[in-house]
């Protein structure tokens, strides 16, 4: 019996599930609205709400905690890529760095006066092929 077990397993082992949630979180932060299955959205909501709460603290420890949760990898740049980055060409960095900036800047500021309930799930349609229920999960526009 699964009494008092609140994790959605989603048919994956723990490491695959952690990577899936991290990728969904990154997409949600960047796009602020994604389409996924209802089961994934309900699991993602738990993590997305906690991520905003972490970001609202604005400390170095909270930033490092968010980086670990999102599995952000800071790739090292070659000298040629460093010169390109200094010249204003931002393609040299991976996109994960921008996720942290947006999370701790724009999203933390938007929800600074709110005490939870940062996301909503809107049921949308059923997927062609396997008839899985799809929905949108998005950050509130406040």
XYZ file of N, CA, C and O in Angstrom:
568
model
N 0.841 -1.192 0.000
C 0.000 0.000 0.000
C 0.876 1.242 0.000
O 1.934 1.256 0.614
N 0.414 2.263 -0.706
C 1.197 3.490 -0.856
C 0.674 4.590 0.048
O 0.586 5.742 -0.345
N 0.337 4.256 1.264
C -0.170 5.269 2.178
C 0.904 6.305 2.456
O 2.067 5.979 2.696
N 0.549 7.561 2.433
C 1.406 8.701 2.749
C 2.622 8.815 1.836
O 3.650 9.341 2.204
N 2.490 8.316 0.624
C 3.525 8.474 -0.394
C 2.975 9.467 -1.413
O 1.989 9.188 -2.090
N 3.603 10.623 -1.541
C 3.015 11.661 -2.381
C 3.788 11.915 -3.668
O 3.509 12.869 -4.375
N 4.767 11.090 -4.013
C 5.538 11.287 -5.229
C 4.866 10.586 -6.394
O 4.484 9.425 -6.287
N 4.729 11.297 -7.509
C 4.277 10.683 -8.740
C 5.477 9.994 -9.368
O 6.476 10.634 -9.660
N 5.392 8.687 -9.595
C 6.542 7.968 -10.130
C 6.684 8.125 -11.633
O 7.767 8.034 -12.173
N 5.595 8.340 -12.334
C 5.586 8.619 -13.764
C 6.242 7.524 -14.604
O 6.708 7.779 -15.712
N 6.316 6.319 -14.074
C 6.866 5.206 -14.835
C 8.362 5.308 -15.079
O 8.864 4.770 -16.056
N 9.078 6.003 -14.208
C 10.510 6.209 -14.380
C 11.236 5.902 -13.083
O 10.645 5.981 -12.027
N 12.539 5.622 -13.196
C 13.313 5.465 -11.974
C 13.681 6.852 -11.439
O 13.415 7.866 -12.077
N 14.310 6.895 -10.279
C 14.473 8.173 -9.587
C 15.375 9.156 -10.332
O 15.082 10.346 -10.390
N 16.455 8.692 -10.932
C 17.354 9.613 -11.630
C 16.711 10.164 -12.904
O 16.849 11.349 -13.213
N 15.984 9.310 -13.620
C 15.273 9.770 -14.820
C 14.185 10.770 -14.445
O 13.987 11.775 -15.129
N 13.497 10.510 -13.355
C 12.440 11.408 -12.891
C 13.016 12.768 -12.480
O 12.453 13.814 -12.777
N 14.174 12.751 -11.823
C 14.811 14.001 -11.398
C 15.222 14.841 -12.608
O 15.044 16.057 -12.630
N 15.770 14.194 -13.632
C 16.153 14.903 -14.855
C 14.922 15.426 -15.587
O 14.947 16.541 -16.119
N 13.873 14.639 -15.617
C 12.628 15.075 -16.264
C 12.067 16.315 -15.590
O 11.718 17.300 -16.258
N 12.012 16.308 -14.269
C 11.481 17.456 -13.526
C 12.364 18.677 -13.737
O 11.871 19.794 -13.922
N 13.690 18.490 -13.753
C 14.599 19.613 -13.964
C 14.399 20.232 -15.342
O 14.344 21.461 -15.483
N 14.239 19.402 -16.369
C 14.020 19.925 -17.714
C 12.672 20.620 -17.833
O 12.557 21.666 -18.484
N 11.649 20.050 -17.214
C 10.334 20.706 -17.237
C 10.375 22.035 -16.491
O 9.772 23.019 -16.925
N 11.092 22.084 -15.368
C 11.227 23.329 -14.612
C 11.933 24.399 -15.433
O 11.510 25.558 -15.444
N 13.008 24.032 -16.111
C 13.725 24.993 -16.943
C 12.830 25.535 -18.049
O 12.801 26.742 -18.303
N 12.061 24.649 -18.687
C 11.157 25.086 -19.748
C 10.069 25.993 -19.197
O 9.691 26.983 -19.832
N 9.573 25.680 -18.015
C 8.528 26.492 -17.409
C 9.046 27.874 -17.042
O 8.363 28.872 -17.250
N 10.255 27.955 -16.520
C 10.819 29.261 -16.156
C 11.052 30.110 -17.402
O 10.733 31.299 -17.425
N 11.573 29.506 -18.453
C 11.874 30.261 -19.673
C 10.603 30.697 -20.388
O 10.436 31.864 -20.742
N 9.675 29.769 -20.587
C 8.480 30.052 -21.388
C 7.289 30.536 -20.570
O 6.341 31.075 -21.131
N 7.292 30.257 -19.268
C 6.231 30.595 -18.323
C 4.918 29.873 -18.597
O 3.939 30.073 -17.895
N 4.874 29.045 -19.624
C 3.694 28.229 -19.909
C 4.120 27.068 -20.794
O 4.720 27.282 -21.844
N 3.839 25.840 -20.354
C 4.170 24.673 -21.160
C 2.983 23.731 -21.192
O 2.107 23.771 -20.321
N 2.955 22.883 -22.214
C 1.913 21.872 -22.340
C 2.516 20.523 -22.009
O 3.566 20.151 -22.547
N 1.880 19.787 -21.113
C 2.370 18.474 -20.702
C 1.177 17.639 -20.233
O 0.044 18.114 -20.251
N 1.450 16.413 -19.819
C 0.359 15.577 -19.323
C -0.039 16.036 -17.922
O 0.731 16.700 -17.227
N -1.224 15.663 -17.508
C -1.747 16.094 -16.217
C -0.905 15.537 -15.067
O -0.603 16.253 -14.109
N -0.495 14.284 -15.158
C 0.302 13.684 -14.085
C 1.646 14.398 -13.932
O 2.080 14.702 -12.818
N 2.307 14.694 -15.059
C 3.577 15.422 -14.992
C 3.369 16.830 -14.453
O 4.192 17.344 -13.693
N 2.271 17.466 -14.836
C 2.005 18.836 -14.381
C 1.759 18.887 -12.878
O 2.215 19.811 -12.200
N 1.069 17.887 -12.345
C 0.808 17.877 -10.906
C 2.093 17.670 -10.113
O 2.264 18.251 -9.044
N 2.993 16.847 -10.629
C 4.286 16.676 -9.972
C 5.140 17.931 -10.141
O 5.797 18.374 -9.207
N 5.094 18.520 -11.316
C 5.886 19.719 -11.594
C 5.440 20.897 -10.747
O 6.265 21.713 -10.333
N 4.159 20.990 -10.469
C 3.635 22.105 -9.674
C 4.294 22.164 -8.299
O 4.652 23.237 -7.822
N 4.487 21.010 -7.657
C 5.136 20.978 -6.337
C 6.519 21.598 -6.399
O 6.908 22.393 -5.553
N 7.278 21.221 -7.433
C 8.648 21.702 -7.546
C 8.695 23.167 -7.974
O 9.555 23.920 -7.522
N 7.797 23.576 -8.853
C 7.789 24.959 -9.329
C 7.423 25.931 -8.212
O 8.006 27.022 -8.116
N 6.485 25.541 -7.362
C 6.099 26.411 -6.245
C 7.270 26.567 -5.270
O 7.557 27.660 -4.808
N 7.963 25.473 -4.980
C 9.099 25.544 -4.062
C 10.248 26.337 -4.659
O 10.971 27.033 -3.937
N 10.413 26.259 -5.976
C 11.491 26.982 -6.637
C 11.293 28.495 -6.520
O 12.246 29.235 -6.275
N 10.062 28.963 -6.665
C 9.776 30.397 -6.517
C 10.014 30.824 -5.074
O 10.584 31.894 -4.810
N 9.611 29.995 -4.121
C 9.835 30.318 -2.708
C 11.328 30.418 -2.413
O 11.764 31.301 -1.673
N 12.110 29.537 -3.001
C 13.567 29.593 -2.846
C 14.114 30.874 -3.467
O 14.955 31.556 -2.886
N 13.622 31.224 -4.642
C 14.123 32.399 -5.362
C 13.784 33.698 -4.642
O 14.514 34.683 -4.758
N 12.699 33.720 -3.902
C 12.296 34.940 -3.192
C 13.249 35.290 -2.052
O 13.293 36.431 -1.624
N 14.040 34.327 -1.580
C 14.970 34.592 -0.474
C 16.166 35.426 -0.914
O 16.755 36.120 -0.096
N 16.565 35.342 -2.184
C 17.632 36.171 -2.754
C 18.960 36.057 -1.998
O 19.621 37.054 -1.757
N 19.355 34.865 -1.625
C 20.642 34.678 -0.972
C 21.510 33.761 -1.827
O 21.020 33.102 -2.752
N 22.783 33.720 -1.533
C 23.696 32.864 -2.276
C 23.338 31.388 -2.075
O 23.375 30.595 -3.017
N 22.963 31.034 -0.865
C 22.587 29.648 -0.583
C 21.340 29.248 -1.370
O 21.267 28.132 -1.903
N 20.368 30.155 -1.462
C 19.158 29.836 -2.214
C 19.445 29.739 -3.708
O 18.863 28.922 -4.411
N 20.367 30.558 -4.197
C 20.745 30.482 -5.608
C 21.422 29.147 -5.907
O 21.130 28.505 -6.910
N 22.297 28.703 -5.004
C 22.960 27.416 -5.195
C 21.974 26.260 -5.084
O 22.088 25.262 -5.788
N 20.991 26.402 -4.210
C 19.954 25.372 -4.070
C 19.145 25.260 -5.361
O 18.841 24.160 -5.829
N 18.795 26.408 -5.949
C 18.034 26.416 -7.202
C 18.854 25.840 -8.349
O 18.321 25.119 -9.199
N 20.143 26.153 -8.377
C 21.022 25.611 -9.417
C 21.062 24.084 -9.321
O 21.014 23.385 -10.334
N 21.107 23.558 -8.113
C 21.095 22.110 -7.933
C 19.764 21.501 -8.323
O 19.714 20.421 -8.917
N 18.682 22.170 -7.995
C 17.346 21.666 -8.320
C 17.112 21.642 -9.833
O 16.497 20.725 -10.362
N 17.597 22.674 -10.520
C 17.431 22.771 -11.965
C 18.505 22.007 -12.736
O 18.454 21.931 -13.960
N 19.506 21.477 -12.009
C 20.610 20.739 -12.615
C 21.322 21.584 -13.668
O 21.595 21.143 -14.785
N 21.601 22.825 -13.329
C 22.291 23.738 -14.235
C 23.762 23.370 -14.273
O 24.394 23.227 -13.239
N 24.287 23.238 -15.454
C 25.698 22.926 -15.628
C 26.375 24.132 -16.251
O 26.027 24.556 -17.344
N 27.343 24.685 -15.525
C 28.108 25.812 -16.047
C 29.288 25.244 -16.827
O 30.287 24.831 -16.251
N 29.154 25.248 -18.141
C 30.250 24.733 -18.943
C 31.386 25.750 -18.976
O 31.168 26.950 -18.993
N 32.609 25.255 -18.961
C 33.752 26.147 -19.040
C 33.958 26.548 -20.493
O 33.735 25.748 -21.407
N 34.375 27.771 -20.695
C 34.548 28.293 -22.044
C 36.009 28.243 -22.456
O 36.912 28.434 -21.640
N 36.220 27.996 -23.726
C 37.566 28.081 -24.274
C 37.937 29.556 -24.391
O 37.059 30.430 -24.352
N 39.219 29.880 -24.532
C 39.589 31.297 -24.687
C 38.882 31.992 -25.858
O 38.499 33.154 -25.764
N 38.675 31.282 -26.940
C 37.970 31.862 -28.085
C 36.520 32.185 -27.723
O 35.989 33.245 -28.076
N 35.873 31.274 -27.002
C 34.488 31.511 -26.581
C 34.412 32.639 -25.561
O 33.433 33.395 -25.540
N 35.421 32.782 -24.695
C 35.434 33.884 -23.732
C 35.525 35.229 -24.436
O 34.853 36.184 -24.052
N 36.342 35.321 -25.486
C 36.438 36.569 -26.243
C 35.108 36.886 -26.917
O 34.686 38.038 -26.980
N 34.446 35.855 -27.440
C 33.144 36.066 -28.091
C 32.103 36.524 -27.081
O 31.279 37.393 -27.370
N 32.151 35.967 -25.871
C 31.185 36.359 -24.835
C 31.422 37.793 -24.389
O 30.474 38.548 -24.148
N 32.696 38.201 -24.285
C 32.999 39.586 -23.911
C 32.600 40.552 -25.011
O 32.275 41.705 -24.751
N 32.620 40.084 -26.239
C 32.239 40.927 -27.368
C 30.741 41.094 -27.521
O 30.277 41.760 -28.439
N 29.964 40.497 -26.649
C 28.511 40.671 -26.689
C 27.765 39.541 -27.358
O 26.544 39.574 -27.455
N 28.474 38.553 -27.852
C 27.807 37.423 -28.482
C 27.463 36.413 -27.394
O 28.342 35.749 -26.854
N 26.202 36.296 -27.069
C 25.804 35.482 -25.926
C 25.635 34.009 -26.268
O 25.329 33.222 -25.399
N 25.820 33.635 -27.539
C 25.639 32.230 -27.891
C 26.710 31.344 -27.288
O 26.586 30.141 -27.274
N 27.790 31.941 -26.796
C 28.887 31.152 -26.237
C 28.472 30.447 -24.947
O 28.998 29.399 -24.624
N 27.542 31.015 -24.189
C 27.103 30.405 -22.947
C 25.927 29.480 -23.218
O 25.152 29.693 -24.145
N 25.780 28.481 -22.379
C 24.597 27.653 -22.523
C 23.381 28.404 -21.970
O 23.508 29.375 -21.223
N 22.216 27.980 -22.330
C 20.988 28.697 -21.991
C 20.629 28.582 -20.509
O 19.811 29.340 -20.020
N 21.244 27.640 -19.791
C 20.905 27.430 -18.389
C 21.232 28.637 -17.525
O 20.571 28.904 -16.527
N 22.253 29.397 -17.887
C 22.612 30.571 -17.093
C 21.498 31.610 -17.106
O 21.280 32.304 -16.126
N 20.795 31.705 -18.229
C 19.712 32.681 -18.350
C 18.505 32.285 -17.499
O 17.741 33.138 -17.065
N 18.346 30.991 -17.263
C 17.227 30.507 -16.451
C 17.340 31.032 -15.023
O 16.371 31.532 -14.451
N 18.526 30.954 -14.443
C 18.740 31.422 -13.074
C 18.532 32.933 -12.987
O 17.917 33.437 -12.049
N 19.014 33.659 -13.986
C 18.843 35.115 -14.006
C 17.368 35.490 -14.040
O 16.934 36.377 -13.299
N 16.602 34.814 -14.878
C 15.177 35.124 -14.976
C 14.444 34.723 -13.700
O 13.566 35.450 -13.226
N 14.807 33.583 -13.139
C 14.138 33.100 -11.932
C 14.341 34.055 -10.767
O 13.380 34.430 -10.090
N 15.587 34.462 -10.529
C 15.881 35.310 -9.382
C 15.603 36.787 -9.658
O 15.566 37.577 -8.727
N 15.408 37.156 -10.904
C 15.109 38.541 -11.230
C 13.624 38.763 -11.426
O 12.899 39.201 -10.532
N 13.164 38.416 -12.604
C 11.798 38.719 -13.021
C 10.741 37.960 -12.212
O 9.793 38.552 -11.713
N 10.900 36.639 -12.066
C 9.853 35.854 -11.399
C 9.811 36.096 -9.890
O 8.732 36.187 -9.307
N 10.968 36.205 -9.248
C 10.985 36.463 -7.810
C 10.376 37.822 -7.496
O 9.669 37.985 -6.501
N 10.633 38.792 -8.359
C 10.056 40.130 -8.161
C 8.544 40.120 -8.372
O 7.804 40.772 -7.645
N 8.089 39.353 -9.369
C 6.653 39.308 -9.668
C 5.845 38.722 -8.517
O 4.747 39.177 -8.219
N 6.400 37.706 -7.848
C 5.660 37.021 -6.795
C 6.106 37.415 -5.392
O 5.820 36.713 -4.427
N 6.781 38.541 -5.252
C 7.322 38.930 -3.943
C 6.228 39.187 -2.908
O 6.421 38.950 -1.725
N 5.063 39.642 -3.334
C 3.994 39.937 -2.381
C 3.002 38.788 -2.235
O 2.010 38.913 -1.530
N 3.254 37.670 -2.880
C 2.326 36.534 -2.865
C 2.891 35.419 -2.001
O 4.072 35.128 -2.058
N 2.036 34.775 -1.227
C 2.480 33.731 -0.299
C 2.138 32.327 -0.776
O 1.668 31.504 -0.016
N 2.372 32.030 -2.017
C 2.087 30.697 -2.537
C 1.051 30.752 -3.632
O 0.443 31.794 -3.897
N 0.842 29.625 -4.291
C -0.121 29.570 -5.377
C 0.381 30.324 -6.590
O -0.317 31.179 -7.136
N 1.596 30.021 -7.025
C 2.202 30.755 -8.127
C 1.852 30.165 -9.490
O 2.068 30.817 -10.498
N 1.369 28.925 -9.525
C 1.092 28.258 -10.797
C -0.373 27.865 -10.882
O -1.078 27.805 -9.883
N -0.790 27.594 -12.112
C -2.123 27.018 -12.316
C -2.048 25.998 -13.427
O -1.214 26.087 -14.322
N -2.956 25.028 -13.350
C -3.041 23.957 -14.335
C -4.375 24.094 -15.047
O -5.426 24.133 -14.398
N -4.333 24.177 -16.367
C -5.543 24.307 -17.183
C -5.643 23.069 -18.057
O -4.806 22.858 -18.941
N -6.646 22.246 -17.827
C -6.806 21.034 -18.621
C -7.209 21.431 -20.041
O -8.041 22.303 -20.246
N -6.596 20.751 -21.008
C -6.651 21.236 -22.375
C -7.359 20.265 -23.326
O -8.415 20.551 -23.848
N -6.762 19.112 -23.581
C -7.303 18.157 -24.552
C -6.710 16.785 -24.263
O -6.026 16.614 -23.281
N -6.990 15.850 -25.141
C -6.393 14.525 -25.024
C -5.476 14.302 -26.223
O -5.806 14.687 -27.338
N -4.333 13.686 -25.954
C -3.310 13.524 -26.987
C -3.712 12.456 -27.989
O -4.217 11.387 -27.630
N -3.465 12.750 -29.259
C -3.733 11.792 -30.314
C -2.669 10.698 -30.236
O -1.486 10.979 -30.089
N -3.100 9.468 -30.287
C -2.156 8.351 -30.236
C -2.363 7.502 -29.007
O -2.693 6.331 -29.115
N -2.210 8.108 -27.815
C -2.394 7.324 -26.596
C -3.521 7.869 -25.723
O -3.773 7.329 -24.645
N -4.176 8.923 -26.155
C -5.350 9.493 -25.462
C -5.014 9.977 -24.044
O -5.854 9.982 -23.156
N -3.764 10.386 -23.833
C -3.359 10.892 -22.522
C -3.927 12.302 -22.322
O -3.919 13.106 -23.242
N -4.422 12.605 -21.125
C -4.958 13.943 -20.879
C -3.834 14.974 -20.815
O -2.869 14.805 -20.064
N -3.931 16.026 -21.617
C -2.927 17.082 -21.661
C -3.455 18.335 -20.983
O -4.669 18.552 -20.891
N -2.538 19.157 -20.522
C -2.924 20.401 -19.865
C -1.815 21.432 -20.034
O -0.700 21.101 -20.457
N -2.133 22.658 -19.719
C -1.138 23.717 -19.661
C -0.818 23.948 -18.187
O -1.720 23.964 -17.355
N 0.457 24.139 -17.896
C 0.841 24.608 -16.557
C 1.568 25.922 -16.789
O 2.403 26.033 -17.681
N 1.191 26.931 -16.026
C 1.757 28.258 -16.236
C 1.881 29.006 -14.929
O 1.177 28.716 -13.958
N 2.812 29.957 -14.923
C 2.920 30.873 -13.807
C 1.823 31.926 -13.946
O 1.501 32.351 -15.047
N 1.265 32.349 -12.832
C 0.219 33.351 -12.871
C 0.771 34.674 -13.401
O 1.925 35.012 -13.153
N -0.040 35.438 -14.114
C 0.463 36.647 -14.771
C 0.623 37.858 -13.864
O 1.035 38.910 -14.324
N 0.326 37.768 -12.617
C 0.303 38.874 -11.666
C 1.340 39.903 -11.925
O 2.423 40.075 -11.743
